[in-house]
Tab-separated table of C-alpha atoms in Angstrom:
chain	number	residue	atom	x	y	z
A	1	UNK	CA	75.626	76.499	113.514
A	2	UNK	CA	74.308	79.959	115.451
A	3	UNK	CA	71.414	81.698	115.266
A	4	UNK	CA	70.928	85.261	116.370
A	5	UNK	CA	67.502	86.049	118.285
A	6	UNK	CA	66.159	89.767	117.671
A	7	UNK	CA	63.898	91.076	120.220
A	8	UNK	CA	61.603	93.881	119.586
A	9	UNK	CA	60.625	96.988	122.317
A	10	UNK	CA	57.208	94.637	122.638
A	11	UNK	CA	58.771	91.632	123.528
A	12	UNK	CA	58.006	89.624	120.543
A	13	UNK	CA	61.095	88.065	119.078
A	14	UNK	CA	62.546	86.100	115.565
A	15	UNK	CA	65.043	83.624	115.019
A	16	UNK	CA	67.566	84.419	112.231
A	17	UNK	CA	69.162	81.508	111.265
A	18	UNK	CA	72.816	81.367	109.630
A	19	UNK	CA	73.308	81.010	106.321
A	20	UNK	CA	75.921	79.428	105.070
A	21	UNK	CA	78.559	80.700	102.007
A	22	UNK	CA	77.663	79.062	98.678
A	23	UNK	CA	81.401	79.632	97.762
A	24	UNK	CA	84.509	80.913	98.666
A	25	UNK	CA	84.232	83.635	95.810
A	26	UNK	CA	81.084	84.802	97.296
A	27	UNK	CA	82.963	85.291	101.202
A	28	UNK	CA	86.138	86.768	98.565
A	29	UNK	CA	83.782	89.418	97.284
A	30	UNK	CA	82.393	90.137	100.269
A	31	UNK	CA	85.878	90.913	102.257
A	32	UNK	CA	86.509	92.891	99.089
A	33	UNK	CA	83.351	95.197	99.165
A	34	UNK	CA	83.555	95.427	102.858
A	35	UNK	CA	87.024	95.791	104.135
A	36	UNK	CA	85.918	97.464	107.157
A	37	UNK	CA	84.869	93.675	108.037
A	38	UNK	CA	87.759	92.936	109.808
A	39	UNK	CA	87.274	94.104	113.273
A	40	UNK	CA	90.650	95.218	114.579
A	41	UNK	CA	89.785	97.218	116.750
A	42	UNK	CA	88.504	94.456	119.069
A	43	UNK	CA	91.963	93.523	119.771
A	44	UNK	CA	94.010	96.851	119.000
A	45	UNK	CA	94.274	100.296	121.117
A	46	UNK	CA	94.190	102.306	118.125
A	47	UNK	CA	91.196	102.487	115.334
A	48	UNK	CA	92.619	101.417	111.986
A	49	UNK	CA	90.697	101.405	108.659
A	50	UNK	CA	90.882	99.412	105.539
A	51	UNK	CA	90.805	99.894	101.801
A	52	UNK	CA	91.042	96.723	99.469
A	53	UNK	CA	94.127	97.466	96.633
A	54	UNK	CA	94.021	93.701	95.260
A	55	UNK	CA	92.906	90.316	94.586
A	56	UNK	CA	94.416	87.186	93.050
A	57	UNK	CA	97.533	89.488	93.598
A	58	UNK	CA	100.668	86.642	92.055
A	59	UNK	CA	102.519	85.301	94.984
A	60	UNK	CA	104.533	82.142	93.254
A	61	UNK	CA	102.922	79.665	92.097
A	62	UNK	CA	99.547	80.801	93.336
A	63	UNK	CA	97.662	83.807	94.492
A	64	UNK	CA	96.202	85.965	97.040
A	65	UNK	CA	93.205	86.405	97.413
A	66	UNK	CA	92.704	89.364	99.108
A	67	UNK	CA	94.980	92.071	99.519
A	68	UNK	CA	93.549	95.226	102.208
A	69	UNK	CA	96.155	98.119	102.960
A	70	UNK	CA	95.475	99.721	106.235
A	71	UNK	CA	95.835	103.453	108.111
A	72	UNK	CA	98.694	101.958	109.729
A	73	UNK	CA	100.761	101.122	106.736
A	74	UNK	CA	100.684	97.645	107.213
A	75	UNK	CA	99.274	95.400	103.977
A	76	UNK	CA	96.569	92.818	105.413
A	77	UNK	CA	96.933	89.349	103.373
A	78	UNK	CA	93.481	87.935	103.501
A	79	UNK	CA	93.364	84.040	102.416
A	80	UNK	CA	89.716	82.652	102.529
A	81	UNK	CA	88.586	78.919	103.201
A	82	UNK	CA	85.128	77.710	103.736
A	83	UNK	CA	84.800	74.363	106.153
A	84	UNK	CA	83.502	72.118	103.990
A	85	UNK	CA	86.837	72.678	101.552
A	86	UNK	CA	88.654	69.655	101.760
A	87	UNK	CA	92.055	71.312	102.394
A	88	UNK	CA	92.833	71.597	105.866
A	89	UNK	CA	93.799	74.514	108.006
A	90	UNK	CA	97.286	73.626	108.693
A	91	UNK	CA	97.690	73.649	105.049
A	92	UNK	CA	96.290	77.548	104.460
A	93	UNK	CA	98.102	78.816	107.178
A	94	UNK	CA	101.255	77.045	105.560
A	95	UNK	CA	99.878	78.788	102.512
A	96	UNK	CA	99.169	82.396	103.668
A	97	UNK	CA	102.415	82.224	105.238
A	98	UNK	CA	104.222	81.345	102.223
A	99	UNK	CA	102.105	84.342	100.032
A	100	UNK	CA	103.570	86.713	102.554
A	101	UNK	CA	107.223	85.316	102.088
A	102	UNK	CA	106.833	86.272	98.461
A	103	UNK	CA	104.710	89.639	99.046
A	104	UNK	CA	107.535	90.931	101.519
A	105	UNK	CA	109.810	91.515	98.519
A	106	UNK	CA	107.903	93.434	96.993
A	107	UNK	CA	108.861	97.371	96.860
A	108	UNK	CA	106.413	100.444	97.471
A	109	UNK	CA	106.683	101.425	93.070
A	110	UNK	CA	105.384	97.512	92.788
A	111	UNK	CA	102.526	97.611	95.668
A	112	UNK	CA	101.233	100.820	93.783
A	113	UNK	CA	101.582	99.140	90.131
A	114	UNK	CA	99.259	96.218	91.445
A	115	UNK	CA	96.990	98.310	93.184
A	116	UNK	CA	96.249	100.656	90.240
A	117	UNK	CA	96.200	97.722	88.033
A	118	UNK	CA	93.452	96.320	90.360
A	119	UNK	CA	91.599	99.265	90.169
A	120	UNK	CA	90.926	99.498	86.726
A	121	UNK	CA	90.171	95.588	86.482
A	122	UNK	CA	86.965	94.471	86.524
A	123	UNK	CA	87.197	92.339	89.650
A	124	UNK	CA	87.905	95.811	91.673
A	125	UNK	CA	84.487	96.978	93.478
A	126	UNK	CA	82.269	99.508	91.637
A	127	UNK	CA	83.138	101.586	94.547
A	128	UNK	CA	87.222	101.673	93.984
A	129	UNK	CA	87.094	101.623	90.846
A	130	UNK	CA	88.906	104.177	88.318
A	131	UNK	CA	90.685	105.006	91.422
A	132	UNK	CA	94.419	106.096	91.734
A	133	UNK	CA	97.045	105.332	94.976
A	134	UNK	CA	96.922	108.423	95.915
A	135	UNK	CA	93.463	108.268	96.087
A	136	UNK	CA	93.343	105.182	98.124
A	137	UNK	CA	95.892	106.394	100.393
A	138	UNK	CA	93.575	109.947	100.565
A	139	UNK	CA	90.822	107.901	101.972
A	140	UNK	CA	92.192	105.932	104.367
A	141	UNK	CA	93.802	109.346	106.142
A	142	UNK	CA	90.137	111.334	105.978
A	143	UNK	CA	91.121	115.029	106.784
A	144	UNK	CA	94.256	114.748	106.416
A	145	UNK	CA	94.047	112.923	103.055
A	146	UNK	CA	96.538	115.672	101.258
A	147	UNK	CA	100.316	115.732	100.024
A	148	UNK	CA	102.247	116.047	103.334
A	149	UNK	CA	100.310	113.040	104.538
A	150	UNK	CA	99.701	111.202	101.822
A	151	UNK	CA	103.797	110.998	101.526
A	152	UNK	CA	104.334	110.368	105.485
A	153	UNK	CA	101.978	107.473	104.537
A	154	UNK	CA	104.142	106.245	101.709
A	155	UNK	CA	107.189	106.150	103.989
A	156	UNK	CA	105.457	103.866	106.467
A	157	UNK	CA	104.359	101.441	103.872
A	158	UNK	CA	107.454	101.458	102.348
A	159	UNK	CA	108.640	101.016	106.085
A	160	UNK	CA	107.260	98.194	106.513
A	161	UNK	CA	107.436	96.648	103.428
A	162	UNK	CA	111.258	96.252	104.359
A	163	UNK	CA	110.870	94.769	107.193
A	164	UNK	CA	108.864	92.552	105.962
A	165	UNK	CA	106.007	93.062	108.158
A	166	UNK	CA	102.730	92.478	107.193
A	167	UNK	CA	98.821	91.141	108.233
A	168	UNK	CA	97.924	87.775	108.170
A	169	UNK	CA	94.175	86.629	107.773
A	170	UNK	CA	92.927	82.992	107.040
A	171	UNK	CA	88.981	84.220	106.722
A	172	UNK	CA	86.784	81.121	107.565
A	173	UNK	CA	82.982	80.652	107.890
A	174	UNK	CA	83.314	78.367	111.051
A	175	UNK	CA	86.377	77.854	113.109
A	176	UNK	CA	88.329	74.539	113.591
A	177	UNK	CA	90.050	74.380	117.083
A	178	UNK	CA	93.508	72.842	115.640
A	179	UNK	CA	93.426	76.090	113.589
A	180	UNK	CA	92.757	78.646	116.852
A	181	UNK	CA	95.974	76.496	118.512
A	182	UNK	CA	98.508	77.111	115.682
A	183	UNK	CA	97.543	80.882	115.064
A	184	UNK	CA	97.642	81.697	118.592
A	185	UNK	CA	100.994	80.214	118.988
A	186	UNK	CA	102.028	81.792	116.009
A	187	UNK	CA	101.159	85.139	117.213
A	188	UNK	CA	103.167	84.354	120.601
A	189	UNK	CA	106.290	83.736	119.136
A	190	UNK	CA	106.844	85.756	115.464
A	191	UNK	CA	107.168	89.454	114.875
A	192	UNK	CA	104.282	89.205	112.673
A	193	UNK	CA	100.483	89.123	113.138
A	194	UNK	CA	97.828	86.495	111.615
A	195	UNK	CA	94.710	85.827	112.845
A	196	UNK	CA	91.725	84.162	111.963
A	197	UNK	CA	88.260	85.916	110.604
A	198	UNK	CA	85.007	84.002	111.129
A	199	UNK	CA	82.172	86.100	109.155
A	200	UNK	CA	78.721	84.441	109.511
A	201	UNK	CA	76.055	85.769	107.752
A	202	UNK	CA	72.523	86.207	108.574
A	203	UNK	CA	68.874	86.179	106.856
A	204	UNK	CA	66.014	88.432	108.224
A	205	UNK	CA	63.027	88.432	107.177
A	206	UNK	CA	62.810	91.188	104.690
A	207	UNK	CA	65.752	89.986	102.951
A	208	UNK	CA	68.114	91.672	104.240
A	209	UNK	CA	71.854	90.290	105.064
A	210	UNK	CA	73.504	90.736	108.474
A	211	UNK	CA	77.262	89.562	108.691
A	212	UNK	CA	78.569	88.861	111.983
A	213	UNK	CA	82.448	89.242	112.084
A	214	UNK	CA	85.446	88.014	114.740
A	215	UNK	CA	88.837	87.701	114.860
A	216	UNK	CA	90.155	85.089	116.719
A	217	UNK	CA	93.984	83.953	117.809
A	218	UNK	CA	95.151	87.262	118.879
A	219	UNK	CA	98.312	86.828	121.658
A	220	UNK	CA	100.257	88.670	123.791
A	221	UNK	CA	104.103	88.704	122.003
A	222	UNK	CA	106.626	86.194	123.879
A	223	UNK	CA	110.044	87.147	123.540
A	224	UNK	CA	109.839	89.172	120.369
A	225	UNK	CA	113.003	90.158	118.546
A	226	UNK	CA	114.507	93.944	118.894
A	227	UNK	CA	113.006	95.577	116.300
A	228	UNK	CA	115.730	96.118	113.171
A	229	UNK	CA	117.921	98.828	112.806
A	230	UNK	CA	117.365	101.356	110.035
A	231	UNK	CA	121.419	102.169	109.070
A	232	UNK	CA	121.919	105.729	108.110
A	233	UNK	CA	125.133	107.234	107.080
A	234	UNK	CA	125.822	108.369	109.916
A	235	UNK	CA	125.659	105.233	112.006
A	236	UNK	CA	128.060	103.884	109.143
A	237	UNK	CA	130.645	106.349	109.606
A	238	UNK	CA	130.773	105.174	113.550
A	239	UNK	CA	131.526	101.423	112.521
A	240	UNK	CA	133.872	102.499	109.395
A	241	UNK	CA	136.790	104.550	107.715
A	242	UNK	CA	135.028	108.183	107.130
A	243	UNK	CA	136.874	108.159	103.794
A	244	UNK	CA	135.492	104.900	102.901
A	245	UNK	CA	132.187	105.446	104.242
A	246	UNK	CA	132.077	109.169	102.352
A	247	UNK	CA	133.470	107.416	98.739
A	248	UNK	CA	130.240	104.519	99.518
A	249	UNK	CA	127.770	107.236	99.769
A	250	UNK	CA	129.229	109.063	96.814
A	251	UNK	CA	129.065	106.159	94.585
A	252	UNK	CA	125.554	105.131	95.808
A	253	UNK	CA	123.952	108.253	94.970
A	254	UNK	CA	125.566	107.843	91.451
A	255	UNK	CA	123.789	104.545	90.981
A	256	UNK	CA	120.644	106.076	92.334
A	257	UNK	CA	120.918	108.678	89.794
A	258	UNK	CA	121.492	106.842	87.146
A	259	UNK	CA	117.823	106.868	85.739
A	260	UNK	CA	114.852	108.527	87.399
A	261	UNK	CA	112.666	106.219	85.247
A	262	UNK	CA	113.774	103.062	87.476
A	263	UNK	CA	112.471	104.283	90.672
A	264	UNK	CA	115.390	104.143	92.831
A	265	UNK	CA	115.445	103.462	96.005
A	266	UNK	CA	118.429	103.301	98.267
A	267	UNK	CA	118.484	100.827	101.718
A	268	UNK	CA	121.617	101.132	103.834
A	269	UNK	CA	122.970	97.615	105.847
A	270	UNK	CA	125.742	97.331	108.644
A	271	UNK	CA	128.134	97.097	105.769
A	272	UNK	CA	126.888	97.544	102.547
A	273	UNK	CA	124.311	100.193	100.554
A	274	UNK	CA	121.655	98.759	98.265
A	275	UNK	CA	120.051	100.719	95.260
A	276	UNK	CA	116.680	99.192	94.089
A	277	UNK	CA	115.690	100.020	91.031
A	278	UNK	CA	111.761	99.389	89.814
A	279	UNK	CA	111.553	97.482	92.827
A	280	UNK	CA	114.073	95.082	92.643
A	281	UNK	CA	117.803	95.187	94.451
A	282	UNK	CA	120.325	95.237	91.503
A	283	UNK	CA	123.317	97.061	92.917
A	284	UNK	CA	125.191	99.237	95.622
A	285	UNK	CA	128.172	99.262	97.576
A	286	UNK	CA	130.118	97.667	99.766
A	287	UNK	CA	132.203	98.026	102.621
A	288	UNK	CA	135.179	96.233	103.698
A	289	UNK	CA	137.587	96.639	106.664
A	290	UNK	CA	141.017	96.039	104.569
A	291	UNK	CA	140.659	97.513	101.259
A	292	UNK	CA	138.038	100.123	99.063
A	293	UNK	CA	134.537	99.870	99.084
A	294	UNK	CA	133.314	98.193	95.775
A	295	UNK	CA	130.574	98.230	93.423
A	296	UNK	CA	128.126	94.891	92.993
A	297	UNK	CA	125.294	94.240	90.673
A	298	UNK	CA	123.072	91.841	91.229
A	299	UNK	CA	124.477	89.329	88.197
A	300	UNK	CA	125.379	86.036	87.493
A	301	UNK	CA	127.961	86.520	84.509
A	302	UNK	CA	129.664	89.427	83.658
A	303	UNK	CA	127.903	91.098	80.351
A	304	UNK	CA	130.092	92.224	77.635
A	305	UNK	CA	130.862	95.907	78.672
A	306	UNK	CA	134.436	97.231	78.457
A	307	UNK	CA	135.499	98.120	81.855
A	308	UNK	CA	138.458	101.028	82.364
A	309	UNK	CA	141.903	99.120	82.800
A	310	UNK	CA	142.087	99.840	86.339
A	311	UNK	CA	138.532	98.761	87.125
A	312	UNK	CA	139.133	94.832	88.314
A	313	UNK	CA	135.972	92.597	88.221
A	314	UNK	CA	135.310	89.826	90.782
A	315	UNK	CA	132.649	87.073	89.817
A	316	UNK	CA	130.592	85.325	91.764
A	317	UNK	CA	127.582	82.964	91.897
A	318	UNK	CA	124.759	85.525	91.972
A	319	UNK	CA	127.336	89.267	92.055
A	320	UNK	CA	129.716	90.964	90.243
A	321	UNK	CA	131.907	93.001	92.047
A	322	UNK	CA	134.161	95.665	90.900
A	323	UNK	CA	137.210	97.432	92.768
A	324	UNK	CA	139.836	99.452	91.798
A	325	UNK	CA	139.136	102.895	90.198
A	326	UNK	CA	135.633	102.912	90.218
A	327	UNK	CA	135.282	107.028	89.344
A	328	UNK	CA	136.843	106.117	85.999
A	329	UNK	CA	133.589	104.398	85.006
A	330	UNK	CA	130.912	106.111	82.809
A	331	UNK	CA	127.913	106.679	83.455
A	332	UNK	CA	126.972	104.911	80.062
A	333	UNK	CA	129.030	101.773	81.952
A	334	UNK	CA	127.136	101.852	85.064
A	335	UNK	CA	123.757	102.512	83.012
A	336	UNK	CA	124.665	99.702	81.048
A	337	UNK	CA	125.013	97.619	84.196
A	338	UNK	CA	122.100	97.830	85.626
A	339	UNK	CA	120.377	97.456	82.741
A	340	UNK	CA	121.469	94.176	82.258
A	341	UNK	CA	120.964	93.161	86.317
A	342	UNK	CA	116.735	94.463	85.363
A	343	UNK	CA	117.164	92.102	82.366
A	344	UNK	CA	118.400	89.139	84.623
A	345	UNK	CA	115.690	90.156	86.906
A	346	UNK	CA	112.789	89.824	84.379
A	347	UNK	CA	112.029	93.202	83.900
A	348	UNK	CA	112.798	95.159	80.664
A	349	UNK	CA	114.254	98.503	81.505
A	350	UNK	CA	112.728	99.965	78.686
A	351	UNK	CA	108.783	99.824	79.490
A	352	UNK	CA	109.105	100.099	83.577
């Protein structure tokens, strides 16, 4: 338990003893309000700010409870755990770890759903709340908090978001040494960062509360993998056929066009194009070194569409493929497709 001693210009001096959490809600609420509470710029070269966009976010079968997004892009995964909680600390960093697993699939149009669903929710602070994205995003860049900005912004959370890299917090009210051990070899050997955040809180004597934050288990990166390559059309037509790699881009941009509505999104891979649509991968292209490129949607049987005679499906487990003459499909056939891959997903086309 630490105290903090205040010392006056006289000499004279108090004793403000720490006061524990009642409950975890009560350190939740308090990350929440204050997001600026995690320090990082005690262990980064450049300043980064905070705005909270979520809590009890769904991640599986549980939830976060936090959910900051910062200046940098990044999302910051906050999971908090008191000491007297009988789970232990192996088993929230196993937890945190798996929220991010789940969180990392998630696309830019679903980050911004859940964070302007959070802000008109009555958990969301009185001070973000009624608040739109944009806004958020407006506030985090200050003076330059307009369009061309506020859309460079997007692209690095959306960024990152495919690569899966995110923030990682367990927030505790007294540190456990097993826990410092695990994060800090964590941090030596993955691409991402977690860390732990110790906020104590202090009484003075005219009832006011002083919180006392640090971050602990930061580490210098040990053999970190290259960073991933971001395939462009270009790069594609080095490694393949230009006629193939012209009739892939052709047909992606089809897909992608197939309904504004959906929020497409196209990804490009070493040999295949993906089109997400309301934040979920259900089709693109691929390539192949000794025949066409074909279509796939992301489907486990093939739905009852008629297909053009020289159109030949291909099922799989989890795809269907088509090859042949793909430019004789419709774009009522393709429409129809992808529909049905958003149904398999869970989401209903219809009310995105």
């Amino acid at each position: 338990m630490r105290n903090i001693i205040v010392r006056d210009a006289s000499g004279a001096s108090r004793v403000l003893k720490n006061k524990p959490f009642e409950y975890e809600a009560v350190l939740e609420r308090t990350i929440a309000e204050l997001p600026s509470i995690v320090p990082l710029e005690t262990i980064l070269d450049e300043p980064i700010s905070h705005v909270t966009i979520g809590t009890q976010w769904p991640a599986g079968n549980g939830a976060v409870d936090i959910v900051l997004l910062g200046s940098d892009g990044l999302l910051t995964i906050i999971e908090t755990k008191l000491a007297r909680n009988p789970e232990s600390r192996r088993q929230v960093i196993a937890q945190v770890l798996e929220y991010a697993a789940y969180l990392s699939e998630l696309a830019l149009f679903d980050v911004v759903r859940l964070a302007e669903e959070f802000f008109q929710h009555e958990r969301c602070p009185t001070e973000f709340q009624g608040w739109s994205f944009d806004r958020a995003l407006s506030v985090l860049l200050g003076d330059d908090g307009e369009g061309e900005g506020i859309n460079e912004l997007k692209g690095r959370i959306e960024q990152n978001l495919h690569e899966g890299r995110v923030r990682l917090v367990v927030a505790v009210d007294e540190l456990g040494e097993q826990a410092q051990k695990i994060v800090t070899f964590l941090n030596s050997h993955s691409t991402f960062d977690i860390y732990l955040l110790q906020i104590s809180e202090f009484m003075d004597g005219d009832g006011k509360s002083i919180l006392v934050p640090a971050l602990h288990g930061y580490a210098p990166k040990i053999g970190r993998s290259p960073q991933r390559v971001h395939w462009t059309w270009e790069m594609l037509n080095a490694s393949w056929p230009t006629e193939a790699v012209e009739r892939a881009h052709a047909l992606t941009l089809h897909l992608a066009d197939l309904s504004p509505d959906w929020q497409p999104e196209i990804s490009l891979h070493p040999s295949w194009s993906t089109v997400r649509c309301l934040g979920r991968a259900v089709c693109g292209v691929t390539l192949f070194k000794r025949k066409p490129p074909e279509l796939w949607f992301l489907l486990a049987e093939t739905p009852e569409q008629t297909l053009p005679n020289d159109v030949v499906p291909r099922q799989t487990k989890s795809y269907l493929y088509l090859a042949g003459n793909l430019e004789a499909l419709t774009r009522e056939t393709l429409h129809a497709l992808c529909r049905a891959a958003l149904a398999q997903a869970g989401i209903d086309p219809s009310n995105p």
